[in-house]
Coordinates of C-alpha atoms and ligand atoms in Angstrom, one line a residue:
X569 CA -0.6 0.3 -0.2
X570 CA 1.7 3.2 -1.4
X571 CA 1.6 5.4 1.9
X572 CA 1.0 9.7 1.0
X573 CA 3.1 12.6 3.1
X574 CA 0.1 13.1 5.5
X575 CA 2.2 16.5 6.6
X576 CA 0.5 17.5 3.2
X577 CA -2.5 17.7 5.0
X578 CA -1.5 19.5 7.4
X579 CA -1.1 23.0 4.5
X580 CA -4.4 25.4 4.4
X581 CA -6.0 24.2 1.9
X582 CA -7.2 27.5 0.6
X583 CA -2.9 28.6 -0.3
X584 CA -2.3 32.8 -0.9
X585 CA -2.6 33.4 -4.2
X586 CA -4.8 30.7 -6.1
X587 CA -7.5 32.1 -3.8
X588 CA -6.6 35.9 -5.1
X589 CA -6.3 34.0 -8.0
X590 CA -10.2 32.2 -7.6
X591 CA -11.6 35.3 -6.5
X592 CA -10.8 38.1 -9.3
X593 CA -12.0 35.2 -11.2
X594 CA -15.3 34.9 -10.2
X595 CA -15.8 38.9 -9.7
X596 CA -14.6 39.3 -13.2
X597 CA -16.4 36.7 -14.8
X598 CA -19.5 38.9 -12.9
X599 CA -18.2 42.2 -14.0
X600 CA -17.3 41.0 -18.0
X601 CA -14.9 44.6 -19.2
X602 CA -13.8 46.1 -15.9
X603 CA -11.3 46.7 -15.8
X604 CA -9.1 44.8 -12.9
X605 CA -4.9 46.2 -12.6
X606 CA -2.9 44.1 -9.9
X607 CA -0.6 44.6 -7.3
X608 CA -1.2 40.9 -5.7
X609 CA 1.0 38.5 -6.7
X610 CA 5.3 39.5 -6.3
X611 CA 6.4 38.6 -9.7
X612 CA 8.5 41.2 -12.2
X613 CA 7.1 43.2 -14.9
X614 CA 9.5 44.7 -17.3
X615 CA 11.8 42.6 -19.5
X616 CA 15.2 41.7 -19.2
X617 CA 17.3 44.5 -20.0
X618 CA 19.5 44.6 -23.1
X619 CA 23.2 43.8 -22.1
X620 CA 20.8 40.2 -20.1
X621 CA 19.3 39.5 -24.1
X622 CA 22.5 39.3 -26.3
X623 CA 24.6 38.2 -23.4
X624 CA 22.1 35.2 -23.1
X625 CA 21.6 34.9 -27.1
X626 CA 24.8 34.5 -27.5
X627 CA 25.4 31.5 -24.7
X628 CA 22.3 29.9 -26.8
X629 CA 24.1 30.1 -30.1
X630 CA 27.9 28.7 -28.5
X631 CA 25.2 25.8 -27.9
X632 CA 25.5 25.7 -31.7
X633 CA 28.2 24.6 -32.3
X634 CA 30.5 21.9 -31.3
X635 CA 33.0 23.7 -31.0
X636 CA 31.4 25.8 -27.9
X637 CA 28.8 23.5 -27.2
X638 CA 28.2 22.5 -23.3
X639 CA 27.2 19.4 -21.9
X640 CA 26.8 19.1 -18.0
X641 CA 28.5 22.5 -15.6
X642 CA 30.1 22.5 -12.8
X643 CA 28.9 21.1 -9.6
X644 CA 28.3 24.9 -8.2
X645 CA 27.5 26.7 -11.2
X646 CA 30.4 27.8 -14.2
X647 CA 32.5 29.8 -12.4
X648 CA 32.4 33.5 -14.9
X649 CA 29.3 33.5 -12.9
X650 CA 30.0 33.0 -9.5
X651 CA 33.9 35.1 -9.3
X652 CA 30.8 37.7 -10.9
X653 CA 29.5 37.4 -7.8
X654 CA 31.7 36.7 -5.1
X655 CA 33.6 40.4 -6.6
X656 CA 30.9 42.5 -7.9
X657 CA 27.9 41.9 -4.5
X658 CA 30.8 40.7 -1.5
X659 CA 34.1 41.8 -2.0
X660 CA 32.7 45.4 -3.3
X661 CA 31.7 45.9 -0.3
X662 CA 34.5 44.4 1.9
X663 CA 32.9 41.5 2.5
X664 CA 35.5 38.1 1.8
X665 CA 33.9 36.0 -0.1
X666 CA 34.9 33.9 -2.8
X667 CA 33.7 32.3 -5.7
X668 CA 33.8 28.8 -3.9
X669 CA 31.3 29.7 -0.7
X670 CA 28.4 30.5 -3.9
X671 CA 26.3 27.6 -5.8
X672 CA 25.0 28.3 -8.6
X673 CA 21.1 26.9 -7.7
X674 CA 17.6 27.2 -10.1
X675 CA 16.1 29.6 -8.1
X676 CA 15.6 30.6 -4.0
X677 CA 12.4 29.5 -4.0
X678 CA 13.7 25.7 -3.9
X679 CA 17.1 26.0 -2.3
X680 CA 14.9 27.7 1.1
X681 CA 13.4 25.3 0.8
X682 CA 15.4 22.4 0.2
X683 CA 18.4 23.9 2.6
X684 CA 16.8 22.3 6.2
X685 CA 17.1 18.5 4.4
X686 CA 21.3 18.4 5.2
X687 CA 20.2 19.4 9.3
X688 CA 18.0 17.2 12.0
X689 CA 14.8 16.0 12.0
X690 CA 15.3 17.7 16.4
X691 CA 15.8 21.1 15.1
X692 CA 13.8 24.2 16.4
X693 CA 12.3 26.3 13.1
X694 CA 11.8 29.8 14.0
X695 CA 10.1 31.8 11.6
X696 CA 8.6 35.4 11.0
X697 CA 5.2 36.4 11.1
X698 CA 4.2 37.4 8.7
X699 CA 6.4 36.4 6.0
X700 CA 7.2 34.9 2.8
X701 CA 5.2 31.7 3.0
X702 CA 7.7 28.7 2.1
X703 CA 9.7 28.4 4.6
X704 CA 6.7 27.7 7.0
X705 CA 5.4 25.6 4.2
X706 CA 8.2 23.8 3.6
X707 CA 8.9 22.9 7.8
X708 CA 5.5 21.5 7.8
X709 CA 5.9 18.9 5.0
X710 CA 9.6 17.8 6.2
X711 CA 6.9 16.6 8.9
X712 CA 8.9 18.9 12.1
X713 CA 5.5 20.5 13.0
X714 CA 2.0 19.5 14.6
X715 CA -1.1 20.5 13.4
X716 CA -1.9 24.6 12.3
X717 CA -3.7 25.9 16.0
X718 CA -7.3 28.0 15.2
X719 CA -4.2 31.3 16.1
X720 CA -3.0 29.7 12.4
X721 CA 0.3 28.6 13.9
X722 CA 2.2 25.1 14.0
X723 CA 2.8 23.5 16.6
X724 CA 6.3 23.5 16.9
X725 CA 7.4 25.9 14.8
X726 CA 8.8 29.8 17.0
X727 CA 7.1 32.3 15.5
X728 CA 8.5 35.4 15.9
X729 CA 5.6 38.2 15.9
X730 CA 6.8 41.6 13.7
X731 CA 4.6 44.6 14.6
X732 CA 4.5 48.3 15.0
X733 CA 5.8 48.1 17.4
X734 CA 9.5 46.4 16.5
X735 CA 8.9 47.9 13.3
X736 CA 8.3 45.2 11.5
X737 CA 11.5 42.9 12.6
X738 CA 11.5 40.8 14.8
X739 CA 12.8 40.7 19.1
X740 CA 15.1 36.8 19.6
X741 CA 12.7 34.2 20.2
X742 CA 12.3 33.0 23.7
X743 CA 12.5 29.9 23.6
X744 CA 15.4 29.1 22.5
X745 CA 15.9 28.0 18.4
X746 CA 18.2 26.3 16.8
X747 CA 17.2 27.3 12.6
X748 CA 15.8 31.0 12.6
X749 CA 14.4 32.1 8.8
X750 CA 15.1 35.9 8.6
X751 CA 13.7 38.3 5.2
X752 CA 15.8 41.6 4.6
X753 CA 14.3 43.3 3.0
X754 CA 11.3 42.2 3.8
X755 CA 8.5 40.4 1.8
X756 CA 6.3 41.7 2.9
X757 CA 5.9 44.4 4.8
X758 CA 9.2 45.8 3.6
X759 CA 10.8 46.6 6.2
X760 CA 14.7 46.0 6.7
X761 CA 17.4 45.6 9.2
X762 CA 20.0 47.7 11.0
X763 CA 23.9 45.9 10.6
X764 CA 23.0 46.2 14.5
X765 CA 20.0 44.1 14.5
X766 CA 22.3 41.5 12.2
X767 CA 24.1 42.1 14.9
X768 CA 21.9 41.1 17.7
X769 CA 21.3 38.0 15.5
X770 CA 24.5 37.0 14.8
X771 CA 25.6 37.4 18.5
X772 CA 22.7 35.3 18.9
X773 CA 23.5 32.5 16.8
X774 CA 27.1 32.6 18.0
X775 CA 25.8 32.4 21.8
X776 CA 23.7 29.3 21.0
X777 CA 25.3 27.8 17.7
X778 CA 22.4 28.1 16.3
X779 CA 22.4 28.8 11.9
X780 CA 20.2 31.9 9.7
X781 CA 18.6 31.1 7.0
X782 CA 19.3 34.8 5.2
X783 CA 17.3 35.7 2.7
X784 CA 18.1 38.9 0.7
X785 CA 16.0 38.3 -2.1
X786 CA 15.2 41.7 -2.2
X787 CA 18.9 43.6 -1.5
X788 CA 19.2 45.2 -4.8
X789 CA 16.2 47.6 -3.9
X790 CA 17.7 49.0 -0.9
X791 CA 19.4 52.8 -1.6
X792 CA 19.9 53.3 2.2
X793 CA 24.5 53.5 2.4
X794 CA 23.7 52.8 5.8
X795 CA 21.3 49.7 5.5
X796 CA 23.7 45.7 4.9
X797 CA 23.0 44.2 1.5
X798 CA 24.9 41.2 3.1
X799 CA 24.2 39.1 6.6
X800 CA 28.3 39.0 6.1
X801 CA 28.8 42.4 7.1
X802 CA 28.4 41.4 10.4
X803 CA 31.7 40.2 11.8
X804 CA 31.7 36.5 12.0
X805 CA 28.4 35.9 10.3
X806 CA 30.2 33.5 8.1
X807 CA 30.0 31.0 11.1
X808 CA 26.6 30.9 11.8
X809 CA 24.5 32.0 8.5
X810 CA 23.8 31.2 5.2
X811 CA 22.3 33.3 2.5
X812 CA 20.3 33.4 -0.5
X813 CA 20.0 35.7 -3.0
X814 CA 18.0 35.0 -6.4
X815 CA 18.1 37.1 -9.5
X816 CA 14.1 36.7 -10.1
X817 CA 13.5 40.6 -8.4
X818 CA 16.5 41.6 -8.4
X819 CA 17.1 41.7 -12.8
X820 CA 13.4 40.1 -14.0
X821 CA 14.5 36.8 -13.3
X822 CA 11.4 34.9 -12.5
X823 CA 10.7 33.6 -15.3
X824 CA 13.8 32.5 -16.9
X825 CA 15.0 31.3 -13.3
X826 CA 19.2 32.0 -11.4
X827 CA 19.6 32.2 -7.6
X828 CA 22.6 32.0 -5.7
X829 CA 22.8 30.5 -2.3
X830 CA 26.3 31.4 -0.4
X831 CA 27.6 28.8 2.0
X832 CA 31.3 29.9 3.5
X833 CA 33.3 27.2 4.9
X834 CA 33.5 28.9 8.4
X835 CA 29.5 27.3 8.9
X836 CA 29.3 24.4 11.2
X837 CA 26.2 21.9 12.2
X838 CA 26.6 19.6 15.0
X839 CA 26.3 16.0 15.9
X840 CA 24.4 14.6 18.5
X841 CA 27.1 14.4 20.2
X842 CA 27.9 18.5 19.8
X843 CA 31.0 17.6 17.3
X844 CA 30.6 20.1 15.0
X845 CA 30.6 19.9 11.3
X846 CA 31.0 21.6 7.9
X847 CA 28.0 22.0 6.5
X848 CA 29.1 22.9 3.1
X849 CA 30.2 19.5 2.1
X850 CA 26.4 19.0 3.0
X851 CA 25.1 21.3 0.7
X852 CA 27.8 20.4 -2.1
X853 CA 26.2 16.3 -1.3
X854 CA 22.5 17.3 -1.7
X855 CA 22.6 19.4 -4.8
X856 CA 25.4 17.5 -6.8
X857 CA 22.4 14.6 -6.4
X858 CA 19.4 15.9 -6.4
X859 CA 20.0 19.0 -9.6
X860 CA 22.2 19.3 -11.8
X861 CA 23.0 23.2 -12.8
X862 CA 21.1 25.3 -14.6
X863 CA 21.5 26.2 -18.4
X864 CA 24.4 27.9 -19.8
X865 CA 22.5 30.2 -21.6
X866 CA 21.1 32.1 -18.0
X867 CA 24.5 31.5 -16.0
X868 CA 25.8 33.6 -19.3
X869 CA 23.1 35.5 -19.0
X870 CA 22.8 36.6 -15.3
X871 CA 27.0 37.0 -15.6
X872 CA 25.9 40.1 -18.4
X873 CA 24.1 41.3 -15.0
X874 CA 27.5 42.4 -13.4
X875 CA 28.2 43.8 -16.7
X876 CA 28.9 47.5 -16.7
X877 CA 26.4 48.1 -19.2
X878 CA 24.2 45.6 -16.8
X879 CA 24.3 47.3 -13.9
X880 CA 23.4 50.5 -15.1
X881 CA 20.4 48.7 -17.1
X882 CA 19.3 46.2 -14.0
X883 CA 19.5 49.8 -11.9
X884 CA 17.4 51.5 -14.1
X885 CA 14.4 49.0 -13.6
X886 CA 14.8 48.7 -9.9
X887 CA 14.1 52.7 -9.9
X888 CA 11.3 52.7 -12.0
X889 CA 9.7 49.7 -9.6
X890 CA 11.0 51.3 -5.8
X891 CA 9.6 55.1 -8.0
X892 CA 6.2 53.4 -8.4
X893 CA 6.4 52.3 -4.1
X894 CA 6.9 55.9 -3.6
X895 CA 3.6 57.0 -5.9
X896 CA 2.2 54.4 -3.8
X897 CA 3.7 55.6 -0.4
X898 CA 2.7 59.2 -1.0
X899 CA -0.4 57.9 -2.3
X900 CA -2.0 55.8 0.6
X901 CA -0.6 58.2 3.5
X902 CA -2.5 60.6 2.0
X903 CA -5.8 58.5 1.5
X904 CA -5.9 58.7 5.0
X905 CA -3.8 54.5 5.5
X906 CA -1.0 54.0 7.7
X907 CA 2.0 52.8 4.9
X908 CA 5.1 50.8 5.8
X909 CA 8.2 49.9 3.4
X910 CA 8.1 51.1 0.1
X911 CA 11.7 52.6 0.3
X912 CA 14.2 49.8 0.4
X913 CA 12.3 47.5 -0.8
X914 CA 9.6 46.9 -4.2
X915 CA 6.9 46.1 -1.3
X916 CA 4.6 48.2 0.7
X917 CA 2.9 47.0 3.4
X918 CA -0.7 49.5 4.8
X919 CA -2.9 48.9 8.2
X920 CA -6.9 48.5 7.0
X921 CA -9.3 50.9 8.0
X922 CA -11.5 50.6 10.6
X923 CA -10.9 46.7 11.5
X924 CA -11.0 45.3 8.5
X925 CA -9.7 42.1 7.7
X926 CA -7.3 41.6 5.1
X927 CA -9.7 39.3 2.8
X928 CA -12.7 42.1 3.7
X929 CA -10.0 45.1 2.9
X930 CA -9.3 42.8 -0.3
X931 CA -13.0 42.4 -1.3
X932 CA -13.6 45.4 -1.0
X933 CA -10.7 47.2 -3.2
X934 CA -11.1 44.6 -6.4
X935 CA -15.2 45.0 -6.5
X936 CA -14.9 49.2 -5.4
X937 CA -11.6 50.1 -6.7
X938 CA -10.7 47.0 -9.1
X939 CA -7.5 46.8 -7.7
X940 CA -5.8 43.3 -6.6
X941 CA -3.5 43.7 -4.0
X942 CA -2.5 40.6 -1.0
X943 CA -4.2 40.0 2.2
X944 CA -1.5 40.2 5.0
X945 CA -2.9 37.9 6.4
X946 CA -2.0 35.2 4.0
X947 CA 1.7 36.0 5.4
X948 CA 1.3 35.1 9.4
X949 CA -1.4 35.7 11.4
X950 CA 0.4 38.8 13.0
X951 CA 0.1 40.4 9.1
X952 CA -3.9 40.4 9.5
X953 CA -6.1 43.6 9.4
X954 CA -2.6 44.5 6.7
X955 CA -2.1 44.2 2.9
X956 CA 0.4 44.2 1.1
X957 CA 0.4 46.4 -2.6
X958 CA 3.8 45.0 -5.0
X959 CA 5.2 47.6 -6.7
X960 CA 5.8 45.2 -9.8
X961 CA 3.2 47.1 -12.2
X962 CA 3.3 49.7 -15.0
X963 CA 3.3 52.7 -14.0
X964 CA 0.3 53.7 -15.4
X965 CA -1.4 50.9 -13.8
X966 CA 0.1 52.1 -10.6
X967 CA -1.3 56.1 -10.5
X968 CA -4.9 54.6 -12.1
X969 CA -5.3 52.5 -9.0
X970 CA -4.0 55.0 -6.4
X971 CA -6.3 57.4 -8.0
X972 CA -9.3 54.6 -7.6
X973 CA -8.0 53.7 -3.7
X974 CA -7.8 57.9 -2.9
X975 CA -11.7 58.6 -4.5
X976 CA -12.4 55.6 -2.8
X977 CA -11.4 56.1 0.8
X978 CA -11.7 60.4 0.3
Ligands
PLP1351 C1 10.6 36.3 -5.0 C2 10.9 35.7 -3.5 C3 12.5 34.9 -3.9 C4 12.3 34.4 -5.1 O1 12.3 33.3 -5.4 P1 13.1 32.4 -6.7 O2 13.2 31.2 -6.6 O3 14.9 32.6 -6.8 O4 12.4 33.5 -7.8 C5 13.3 34.2 -2.8 N1 13.0 34.9 -1.5 C6 11.5 35.9 -1.7 C7 11.1 36.1 -0.2 C8 10.7 36.7 -2.4 O5 9.6 37.0 -2.3

């Protein structure tokens, strides 16, 4: 008899984005011809920049000739890409990460989901609330949790509430954690962490021998020089942190697929006897067994992001989205909302009005303003009463959506 992984049944039935899709479909079928502006799902809208496209084409052409054809690539990814990353994302910021610590992959979603595989079953996982749902869901799938309670929390996960009181930066957990997921700039709140705040986490991890999974998918949106782009900007973080980065939001690679994960040589985890073991060889073993690399043309395309032209072009696209975010922040504030995020991040996070629930607010906005956003409660129980707007949209649509919202709430 084939037994199913019953942990999957613990996952909440209506996953956020399908439920949004269902409600939007239902509404547009009942109201044909009504314009709907989508600012819900965190997917980019601008095309790949021209230097990336050029390199992508070159990569494809190389595959067409016997002399330059490539089969399986190097296990961790091509050196040209890993070296460009080490030089531009780390060494240029005074951070000593070598190309050897970098693993190219087809996405940070996969990597943040897969990473727990190389750690023991008894680890206690700490997760921000609200946050990107992948961390909690993959913890549930792996069988490390009990059921989901009435309060929306899974038994066995340590939730770290992020709210107005702590500026949406979680406090150290009261209960001892072993593996900690942090995401800055944050999806969905747009919050960023200062060096001092990250230092607190690194100190906690060093003291308690835990590991931080640092998801920096939105680091390219940081414009304030005082905010760290990498957890490795904190001293000794290499001993306690794995960093996830993605070209998805940095350079529009959501449909092209390329990301990387940094596992430094210094990073240790412990066996039951307390003996330290390097983590990197385990991740190498996991990836070489279950993953066979990102296609050569895609890695070529990703490397083009680090050329002078590529840097300039991607910066312009990011500036475009950030301008959207600042327009949204301004207009929503003018409409009387309490607004968070929207700087150093492509998300604007607002408090609904009159204590409306996230989903009620979603329905009101859809039906009365023709605007789709994301209910905050979909990212964790502490997101209830909040709402996320994504700046990944066309300027015209942003202006129209904000106009509609202003009229509705004026
Ligand atoms: C979009 C996003 C990612 C990127 O995932 P990919 O699989 O690389 O596209 C990772 N983390 C967070 C928090 C995100 O919002």
